[in-house]
Each structure stands twice: as structure tokens, then as C-alpha cells.
Coordinates of N, CA and C in Angstrom, one line a residue:
X1 N 53.1 -18.4 96.5 CA 53.7 -17.2 97.1 C 54.5 -17.7 98.3
X2 N 55.5 -18.5 98.1 CA 56.3 -19.1 99.1 C 57.3 -18.2 99.7
X3 N 58.0 -18.7 100.8 CA 59.0 -17.9 101.4 C 60.2 -17.7 100.4
X4 N 60.5 -18.7 99.6 CA 61.5 -18.5 98.6 C 61.2 -17.4 97.6
X5 N 60.0 -17.4 97.1 CA 59.6 -16.3 96.2 C 59.7 -14.9 96.9
X6 N 59.2 -14.9 98.1 CA 59.2 -13.6 98.9 C 60.7 -13.1 99.0
X7 N 61.6 -14.1 99.4 CA 63.0 -13.7 99.5 C 63.6 -13.2 98.2
X8 N 63.2 -13.8 97.1 CA 63.7 -13.4 95.8 C 63.2 -12.0 95.4
X9 N 61.9 -11.8 95.7 CA 61.3 -10.5 95.4 C 61.9 -9.3 96.1
X10 N 62.4 -9.5 97.3 CA 63.0 -8.5 98.1 C 64.3 -7.9 97.4
X11 N 64.9 -8.7 96.6 CA 66.1 -8.4 95.9 C 65.9 -7.6 94.6
X12 N 64.6 -7.5 94.2 CA 64.3 -7.0 92.8 C 63.7 -5.6 93.0
X13 N 64.3 -4.6 92.3 CA 63.9 -3.2 92.4 C 62.6 -2.8 91.7
X14 N 61.8 -3.8 91.3 CA 60.5 -3.5 90.6 C 59.4 -3.6 91.5
X15 N 58.5 -2.7 91.5 CA 57.4 -2.7 92.5 C 56.2 -3.5 92.1
X16 N 55.9 -3.6 90.8 CA 54.8 -4.4 90.3 C 55.2 -5.8 89.8
X17 N 54.7 -6.8 90.5 CA 55.1 -8.2 90.3 C 53.9 -9.0 89.9
X18 N 54.0 -9.8 88.8 CA 53.0 -10.7 88.4 C 53.4 -12.1 88.7
X19 N 52.6 -12.8 89.5 CA 52.9 -14.2 89.8 C 52.1 -15.1 88.8
X20 N 52.9 -15.8 88.0 CA 52.3 -16.6 86.9 C 52.7 -18.0 87.0
X21 N 51.7 -18.9 87.1 CA 52.0 -20.3 87.1 C 52.4 -20.8 85.7
X22 N 53.2 -21.8 85.7 CA 53.7 -22.3 84.4 C 52.7 -22.5 83.4
X23 N 51.5 -23.1 83.8 CA 50.5 -23.4 82.8 C 49.7 -22.2 82.2
X24 N 49.9 -21.0 82.8 CA 49.2 -19.8 82.4 C 49.7 -19.3 81.1
X25 N 51.0 -19.5 80.8 CA 51.6 -18.9 79.6 C 51.9 -20.0 78.5
X26 N 51.7 -21.2 78.9 CA 52.0 -22.3 77.9 C 53.5 -22.7 78.0
X27 N 53.9 -23.6 77.1 CA 55.2 -24.1 77.1 C 56.2 -23.3 76.3
X28 N 55.8 -22.2 75.7 CA 56.7 -21.4 74.8 C 57.5 -20.4 75.6
X29 N 57.1 -20.1 76.8 CA 57.8 -19.1 77.6 C 59.0 -19.7 78.3
X30 N 60.2 -19.1 78.2 CA 61.4 -19.6 78.8 C 61.2 -19.8 80.3
X31 N 60.5 -18.9 80.9 CA 60.3 -18.9 82.4 C 59.6 -20.2 82.8
X32 N 58.9 -20.9 81.9 CA 58.2 -22.1 82.2 C 59.1 -23.3 82.5
X33 N 60.4 -23.1 82.2 CA 61.3 -24.2 82.3 C 62.2 -24.2 83.6
X34 N 61.8 -23.3 84.5 CA 62.5 -23.2 85.8 C 61.6 -23.4 87.0
X35 N 62.1 -23.9 88.1 CA 61.2 -24.1 89.3 C 60.9 -22.8 90.0
X36 N 61.9 -21.9 90.0 CA 61.7 -20.6 90.6 C 62.6 -19.6 89.8
X37 N 61.9 -18.6 89.2 CA 62.6 -17.7 88.4 C 61.9 -16.4 88.3
X38 N 62.6 -15.4 87.6 CA 62.1 -14.1 87.4 C 62.2 -13.7 86.0
X39 N 61.2 -13.2 85.4 CA 61.2 -12.7 84.1 C 61.0 -11.2 84.2
X40 N 62.0 -10.4 83.8 CA 61.8 -8.9 83.8 C 61.2 -8.5 82.5
X41 N 60.1 -7.7 82.5 CA 59.4 -7.3 81.4 C 59.4 -5.7 81.4
X42 N 59.8 -5.1 80.3 CA 59.8 -3.7 80.2 C 59.0 -3.1 79.1
X43 N 58.4 -3.9 78.3 CA 57.5 -3.4 77.3 C 58.2 -2.9 76.1
X44 N 57.4 -2.7 75.0 CA 58.0 -2.2 73.8 C 58.5 -0.7 73.9
X45 N 59.7 -0.4 73.4 CA 60.2 1.0 73.5 C 61.3 1.2 72.5
X46 N 61.2 2.1 71.6 CA 62.2 2.4 70.6 C 63.2 3.5 71.0
X47 N 63.0 4.1 72.1 CA 63.8 5.2 72.5 C 65.1 4.8 73.2
X48 N 65.2 3.5 73.7 CA 66.3 3.0 74.4 C 66.2 3.2 75.9
X49 N 65.2 3.9 76.4 CA 65.0 4.0 77.9 C 64.8 2.7 78.6
X50 N 64.1 1.8 78.0 CA 63.9 0.5 78.6 C 65.2 -0.3 78.8
X51 N 66.0 -0.2 77.8 CA 67.3 -0.8 77.8 C 68.1 -0.4 79.1
X52 N 68.1 0.9 79.3 CA 68.8 1.5 80.4 C 68.2 1.1 81.8
X53 N 66.9 1.0 81.8 CA 66.2 0.6 83.0 C 66.5 -0.9 83.3
X54 N 66.5 -1.7 82.3 CA 66.8 -3.1 82.4 C 68.2 -3.3 82.9
X55 N 69.1 -2.7 82.3 CA 70.5 -2.8 82.7 C 70.7 -2.4 84.2
X56 N 70.1 -1.3 84.6 CA 70.2 -0.8 86.0 C 69.6 -1.8 86.9
X57 N 68.5 -2.4 86.6 CA 67.8 -3.3 87.5 C 68.6 -4.6 87.6
X58 N 69.2 -5.1 86.5 CA 70.0 -6.3 86.5 C 71.2 -6.1 87.4
X59 N 71.9 -4.9 87.3 CA 73.0 -4.6 88.2 C 72.6 -4.6 89.6
X60 N 71.5 -4.1 90.0 CA 71.0 -4.0 91.4 C 70.8 -5.5 91.9
X61 N 70.1 -6.3 91.0 CA 69.9 -7.7 91.4 C 71.2 -8.4 91.6
X62 N 72.1 -8.3 90.7 CA 73.4 -9.0 90.9 C 74.2 -8.5 92.1
X63 N 74.1 -7.2 92.5 CA 74.7 -6.8 93.8 C 74.0 -7.4 94.9
X64 N 72.7 -7.5 94.9 CA 71.9 -8.0 96.0 C 72.2 -9.5 96.2
X65 N 72.5 -10.2 95.1 CA 72.9 -11.6 95.1 C 74.4 -11.8 95.4
X66 N 75.1 -10.7 95.6 CA 76.5 -10.7 95.9 C 77.3 -11.3 94.8
X67 N 76.9 -11.1 93.5 CA 77.6 -11.5 92.3 C 78.4 -10.4 91.7
X68 N 78.0 -9.1 92.1 CA 78.8 -7.9 91.8 C 79.1 -7.2 93.1
X69 N 80.2 -6.5 93.2 CA 80.5 -5.7 94.4 C 79.5 -4.5 94.5
X70 N 79.2 -4.1 95.7 CA 78.4 -3.0 95.9 C 77.4 -3.2 97.1
X71 N 76.8 -2.1 97.4 CA 75.8 -2.1 98.6 C 74.5 -2.9 98.2
X72 N 74.0 -3.7 99.1 CA 72.8 -4.4 98.9 C 71.6 -3.4 99.2
X73 N 70.5 -3.5 98.4 CA 69.3 -2.8 98.7 C 68.2 -3.8 98.8
X74 N 67.3 -3.6 99.8 CA 66.2 -4.5 99.9 C 64.9 -3.7 99.5
X75 N 64.1 -4.3 98.8 CA 62.8 -3.7 98.3 C 61.6 -4.4 98.8
X76 N 61.0 -3.9 99.9 CA 60.0 -4.6 100.6 C 58.6 -4.4 100.1
X77 N 58.3 -3.2 99.5 CA 57.0 -2.9 99.1 C 56.7 -3.3 97.7
X78 N 55.7 -4.1 97.5 CA 55.3 -4.7 96.2 C 53.8 -4.6 95.9
X79 N 53.4 -4.4 94.7 CA 52.1 -4.7 94.2 C 52.1 -6.1 93.6
X80 N 51.4 -7.0 94.1 CA 51.5 -8.4 93.6 C 50.2 -8.7 92.9
X81 N 50.4 -9.1 91.6 CA 49.2 -9.5 90.8 C 49.3 -10.9 90.5
X82 N 48.3 -11.7 90.9 CA 48.2 -13.1 90.7 C 47.4 -13.3 89.4
X83 N 48.1 -13.9 88.4 CA 47.5 -14.1 87.1 C 46.6 -15.4 87.2
X84 N 45.3 -15.2 86.8 CA 44.3 -16.2 86.8 C 44.0 -16.8 85.5
X85 N 44.3 -16.2 84.4 CA 44.0 -16.7 83.1 C 44.1 -15.5 82.1
X86 N 43.4 -15.6 81.0 CA 43.4 -14.5 80.0 C 42.0 -14.2 79.6
X87 N 41.8 -12.9 79.2 CA 40.5 -12.4 78.7 C 40.5 -12.5 77.2
X88 N 39.7 -13.4 76.7 CA 39.6 -13.7 75.3 C 38.7 -12.8 74.6
X89 N 39.0 -12.4 73.4 CA 38.2 -11.5 72.6 C 38.2 -12.1 71.1
X90 N 37.2 -11.7 70.3 CA 37.1 -12.2 68.9 C 38.2 -11.6 68.1
X91 N 38.5 -12.2 66.9 CA 39.6 -11.7 66.0 C 39.4 -10.2 65.6
X92 N 38.2 -9.8 65.4 CA 38.0 -8.4 64.9 C 37.7 -7.4 66.0
X93 N 38.1 -7.7 67.3 CA 37.9 -6.9 68.4 C 39.0 -5.8 68.4
X94 N 38.6 -4.5 68.6 CA 39.5 -3.4 68.7 C 39.4 -2.8 70.1
X95 N 40.5 -2.8 70.9 CA 40.5 -2.4 72.3 C 40.3 -0.9 72.4
X96 N 39.8 -0.5 73.6 CA 39.6 0.9 74.0 C 41.1 1.4 74.3
X97 N 41.5 2.5 73.6 CA 42.8 3.0 73.8 C 43.0 3.6 75.2
X98 N 42.0 3.8 76.0 CA 42.1 4.4 77.3 C 42.4 3.4 78.4
X99 N 42.4 2.1 78.1 CA 42.7 1.1 79.1 C 44.2 1.1 79.4
X100 N 44.6 0.9 80.6 CA 46.0 0.9 81.1 C 46.4 -0.3 81.8
X101 N 47.6 -0.7 81.6 CA 48.2 -1.9 82.3 C 48.0 -1.6 83.8
X102 N 47.7 -2.7 84.6 CA 47.6 -2.7 86.0 C 46.6 -1.8 86.6
X103 N 45.7 -1.2 85.8 CA 44.6 -0.4 86.3 C 43.3 -1.1 86.2
X104 N 42.6 -1.2 87.3 CA 41.4 -2.0 87.4 C 40.4 -1.8 86.2
X105 N 40.0 -2.8 85.6 CA 38.8 -2.8 84.6 C 37.7 -3.4 85.4
X106 N 36.6 -2.6 85.5 CA 35.4 -3.0 86.2 C 34.4 -3.8 85.3
X107 N 33.7 -4.7 85.9 CA 32.6 -5.4 85.2 C 31.7 -4.3 84.6
X108 N 31.3 -4.4 83.3 CA 30.4 -3.5 82.7 C 31.1 -2.3 82.0
X109 N 32.5 -2.2 82.3 CA 33.2 -1.1 81.7 C 33.5 -1.3 80.2
X110 N 33.4 -0.2 79.4 CA 33.7 -0.3 78.0 C 35.2 -0.7 77.8
X111 N 35.4 -1.8 77.0 CA 36.8 -2.2 76.8 C 37.2 -2.2 75.3
X112 N 36.2 -2.0 74.5 CA 36.5 -2.0 73.0 C 35.3 -2.1 72.2
X113 N 35.5 -2.4 70.9 CA 34.3 -2.6 70.0 C 34.6 -3.6 68.9
X114 N 33.6 -4.1 68.4 CA 33.6 -5.0 67.2 C 32.8 -4.2 66.2
X115 N 33.4 -3.8 65.1 CA 32.8 -2.9 64.1 C 32.3 -1.7 64.9
X116 N 31.1 -1.4 65.0 CA 30.6 -0.2 65.7 C 29.9 -0.6 67.0
X117 N 29.9 -1.9 67.3 CA 29.2 -2.3 68.5 C 30.1 -2.3 69.7
X118 N 29.7 -1.6 70.8 CA 30.6 -1.4 72.0 C 30.5 -2.7 72.8
X119 N 31.7 -3.1 73.3 CA 31.9 -4.3 74.1 C 32.2 -3.9 75.5
X120 N 31.5 -4.5 76.5 CA 31.8 -4.2 77.9 C 32.4 -5.4 78.6
X121 N 33.2 -5.2 79.6 CA 33.8 -6.3 80.3 C 32.8 -7.1 81.0
X122 N 33.0 -8.4 81.0 CA 32.1 -9.3 81.7 C 32.5 -9.6 83.1
X123 N 33.7 -9.1 83.5 CA 34.2 -9.3 84.9 C 35.2 -8.1 85.3
X124 N 35.4 -8.0 86.5 CA 36.4 -7.0 87.0 C 37.7 -7.7 87.2
X125 N 38.8 -7.0 86.7 CA 40.2 -7.6 86.8 C 41.2 -6.5 86.5
X126 N 42.4 -6.9 86.9 CA 43.6 -6.0 86.6 C 44.2 -6.6 85.3
X127 N 44.4 -5.8 84.3 CA 45.0 -6.3 83.0 C 46.5 -6.3 83.0
X128 N 47.1 -7.3 82.5 CA 48.6 -7.4 82.3 C 48.8 -7.8 80.9
X129 N 49.8 -7.3 80.3 CA 50.1 -7.5 78.8 C 48.9 -7.1 78.0
X130 N 48.5 -5.9 78.2 CA 47.2 -5.4 77.7 C 47.4 -4.9 76.2
X131 N 46.5 -5.3 75.4 CA 46.4 -4.6 74.1 C 46.7 -5.4 72.9
X132 N 46.4 -4.7 71.8 CA 46.5 -5.2 70.5 C 48.0 -5.7 70.2
X133 N 48.1 -6.9 69.6 CA 49.4 -7.4 69.2 C 50.1 -8.1 70.2
X134 N 49.6 -8.2 71.5 CA 50.4 -8.9 72.5 C 50.2 -10.4 72.4
X135 N 49.0 -10.9 72.4 CA 48.6 -12.3 72.3 C 47.4 -12.4 71.4
X136 N 47.4 -13.3 70.5 CA 46.3 -13.5 69.5 C 45.0 -13.7 70.3
X137 N 44.0 -13.0 69.9 CA 42.6 -13.1 70.4 C 42.5 -13.0 71.9
X138 N 43.5 -12.2 72.5 CA 43.5 -11.9 74.0 C 43.6 -10.5 74.2
X139 N 42.7 -9.9 75.0 CA 42.8 -8.5 75.4 C 43.9 -8.3 76.4
X140 N 44.0 -9.2 77.4 CA 45.0 -9.1 78.4 C 45.0 -10.4 79.3
X141 N 46.0 -10.5 80.1 CA 46.0 -11.5 81.2 C 45.1 -11.0 82.3
X142 N 44.4 -11.8 82.9 CA 43.5 -11.4 84.0 C 44.2 -11.7 85.3
X143 N 44.2 -10.6 86.2 CA 44.9 -10.7 87.5 C 44.1 -10.1 88.6
X144 N 44.4 -10.6 89.8 CA 43.9 -9.9 91.0 C 45.1 -9.3 91.7
X145 N 44.8 -8.3 92.5 CA 45.9 -7.5 93.1 C 45.9 -7.5 94.6
X146 N 47.1 -7.5 95.1 CA 47.2 -7.3 96.6 C 48.5 -6.6 96.9
X147 N 48.5 -5.6 97.7 CA 49.7 -4.9 98.1 C 50.4 -5.7 99.3
X148 N 51.7 -5.8 99.2 CA 52.4 -6.7 100.1 C 53.7 -6.0 100.6
X149 N 53.9 -6.1 101.9 CA 55.2 -5.7 102.5 C 56.0 -7.0 102.8
X150 N 57.2 -7.1 102.3 CA 58.0 -8.3 102.5 C 58.9 -8.2 103.6

């Protein structure tokens, strides 16, 4: 969480930020091939709303970098999630549909089931990329949270 990263984050209009080291995602992620970069994630959406959000955010970033004309906007308030690893689950695990991205999962909380057996979390963490179909045998990335003013 260097001064370069903090300077870059001020230019981005997104309030929730995940800091991920190169080795946490493996070598398949494009972001793993840069020294300092940003990957904007908007999640699955068939309505087209995420496309519009993404385009709006990219235009704001390009204005802030003075690559497009327009007024600069600085975004100081961020929720920063440091990714520590991933929460592994068995192949036949079915997640609890009430779990939400970036909402604290507490140790002992019901997170899903295998057949009819309830499974509870073995640790407290904030989930990122939560749910079925995201990553094989993974419930979510495990993160800790801190609110930051840049």
C-alpha cells in the first residue's frame, strides 16, 4: 500500500478496492504482468448496466490522468480490502445464497452445505469474488478490511 498506489487510487471513482499481490491470483490474470496496475471488476450482468458504469469510470480515470479533457475529480474515501488467500471448499459444496460480497462472514457462520450437512465458516473474513462458478473449489477470496482516507 505504497504512496504510488495511494496516488493512483485517488483517481479512481470506485470506493471498494481489493489489494491483491501477484501470487494470490496465479499467473493467468493479466494484472499479474504489471508492476502497478488497476483491474476494474463489475461482475456478471446481462442488462448492460455494468457496461455503462465501466465506460463512465474509465472516462473519469482518463480525465484525472489528463488523457481526456475535462475537470479532475479526486476520490479520497476508500474501503480497502487486502486479499490474504482463498477459502477452499469441496467440489460438492453449495454456498448459502444469503452471503454477500464485501460483507463480513464470521467464524461459525453458516456458509453453505454439502448434501444436507450444514457447513460453518472456520474463520472470520470479508469475501471477494464470492460464490458458485467464480473459481473452482473456492467459496471466495479471503480479505481483511480497513477504511482509508487518501
